[in-house]
mmCIF file of C-alpha atoms in Angstrom:
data_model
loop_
_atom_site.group_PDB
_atom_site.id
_atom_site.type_symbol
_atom_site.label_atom_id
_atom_site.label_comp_id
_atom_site.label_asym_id
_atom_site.label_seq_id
_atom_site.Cartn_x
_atom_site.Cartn_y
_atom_site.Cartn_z
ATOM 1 C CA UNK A 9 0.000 0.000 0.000
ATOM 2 C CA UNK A 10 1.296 3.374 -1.485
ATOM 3 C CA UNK A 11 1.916 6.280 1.518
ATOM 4 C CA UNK A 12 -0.117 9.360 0.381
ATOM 5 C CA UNK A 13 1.497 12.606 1.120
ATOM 6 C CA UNK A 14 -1.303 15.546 1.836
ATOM 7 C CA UNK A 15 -0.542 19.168 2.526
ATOM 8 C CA UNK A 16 -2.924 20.862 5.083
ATOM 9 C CA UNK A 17 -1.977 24.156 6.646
ATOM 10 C CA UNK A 18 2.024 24.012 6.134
ATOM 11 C CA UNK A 19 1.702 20.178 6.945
ATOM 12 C CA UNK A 20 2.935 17.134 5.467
ATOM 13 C CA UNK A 21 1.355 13.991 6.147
ATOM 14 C CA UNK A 22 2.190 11.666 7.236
ATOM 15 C CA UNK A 23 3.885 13.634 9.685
ATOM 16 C CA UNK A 24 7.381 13.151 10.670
ATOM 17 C CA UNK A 25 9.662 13.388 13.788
ATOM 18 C CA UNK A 26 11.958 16.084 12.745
ATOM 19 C CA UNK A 27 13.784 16.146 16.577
ATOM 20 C CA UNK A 28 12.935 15.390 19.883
ATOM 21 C CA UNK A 29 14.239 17.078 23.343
ATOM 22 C CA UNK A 30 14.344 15.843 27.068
ATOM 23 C CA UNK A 31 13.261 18.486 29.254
ATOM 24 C CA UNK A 32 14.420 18.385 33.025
ATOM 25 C CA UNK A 33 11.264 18.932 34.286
ATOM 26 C CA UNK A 34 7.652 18.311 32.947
ATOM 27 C CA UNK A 35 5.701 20.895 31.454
ATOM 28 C CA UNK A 36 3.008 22.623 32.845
ATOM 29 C CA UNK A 37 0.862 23.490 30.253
ATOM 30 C CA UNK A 38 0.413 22.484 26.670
ATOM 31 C CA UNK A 39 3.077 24.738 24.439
ATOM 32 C CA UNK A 40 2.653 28.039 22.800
ATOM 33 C CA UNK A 41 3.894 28.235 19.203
ATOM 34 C CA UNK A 42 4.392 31.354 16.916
ATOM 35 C CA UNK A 43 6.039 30.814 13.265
ATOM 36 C CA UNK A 44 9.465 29.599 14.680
ATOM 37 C CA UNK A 45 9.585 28.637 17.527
ATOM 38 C CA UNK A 46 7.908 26.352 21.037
ATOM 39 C CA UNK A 47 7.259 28.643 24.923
ATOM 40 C CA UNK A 48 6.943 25.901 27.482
ATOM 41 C CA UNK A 49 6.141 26.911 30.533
ATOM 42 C CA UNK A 50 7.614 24.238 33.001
ATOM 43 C CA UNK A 51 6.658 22.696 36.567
ATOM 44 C CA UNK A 52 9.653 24.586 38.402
ATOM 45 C CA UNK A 53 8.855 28.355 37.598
ATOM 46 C CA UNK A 54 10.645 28.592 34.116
ATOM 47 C CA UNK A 55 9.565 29.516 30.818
ATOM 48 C CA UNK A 56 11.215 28.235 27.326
ATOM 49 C CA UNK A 57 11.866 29.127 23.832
ATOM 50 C CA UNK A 58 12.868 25.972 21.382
ATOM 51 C CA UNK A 59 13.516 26.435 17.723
ATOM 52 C CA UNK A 60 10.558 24.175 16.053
ATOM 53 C CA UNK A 61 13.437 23.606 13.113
ATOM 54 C CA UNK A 62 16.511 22.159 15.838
ATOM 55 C CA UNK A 63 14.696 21.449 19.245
ATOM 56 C CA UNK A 64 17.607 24.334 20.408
ATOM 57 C CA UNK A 65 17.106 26.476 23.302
ATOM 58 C CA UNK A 66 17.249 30.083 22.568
ATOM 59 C CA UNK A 67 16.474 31.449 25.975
ATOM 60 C CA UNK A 68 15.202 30.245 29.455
ATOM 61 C CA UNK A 69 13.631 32.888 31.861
ATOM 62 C CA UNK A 70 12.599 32.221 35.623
ATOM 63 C CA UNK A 71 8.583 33.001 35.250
ATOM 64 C CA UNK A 72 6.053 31.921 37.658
ATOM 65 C CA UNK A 73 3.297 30.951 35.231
ATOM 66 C CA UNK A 74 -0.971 30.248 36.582
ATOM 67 C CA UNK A 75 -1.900 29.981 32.854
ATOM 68 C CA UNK A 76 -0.823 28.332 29.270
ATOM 69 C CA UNK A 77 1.722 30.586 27.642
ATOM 70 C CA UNK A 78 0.611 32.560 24.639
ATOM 71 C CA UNK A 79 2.132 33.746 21.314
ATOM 72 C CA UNK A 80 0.956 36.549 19.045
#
């Protein structure tokens, strides 16, 4: 059976792992995204930025987070 590639939304399907990262500690929320890269706000007070093309952190800032992050 062939694999059918579709194109939805900047998607390819079937989708692929491109990279995967260990964090230290679990996440506290679900991720915000903006065109380049992941904010994960994390269980111990921090808050993340991870290139969606490498996995790479490009900055990690103590912030106390109640709610999801957001990206606009």
């Amino acid at each position: 059976m062939p694999i059918i590639s579709l194109r939805a939304a900047g998607f390819t399907f079937p989708l692929l792992v491109k990279w995967t990262v260990i964090l230290d500690v679990p996440p506290a929320f679900p991720p915000a995204y903006d065109g380049a890269r992941a904010f994960i706000a994390l269980r111990d007070d921090h808050l993340i930025s991870l290139s969606l093309a490498t996995g790479t952190s490009a900055w990690t800032v103590e912030a106390p987070t109640t709610a999801a992050p957001a990206a606009g």
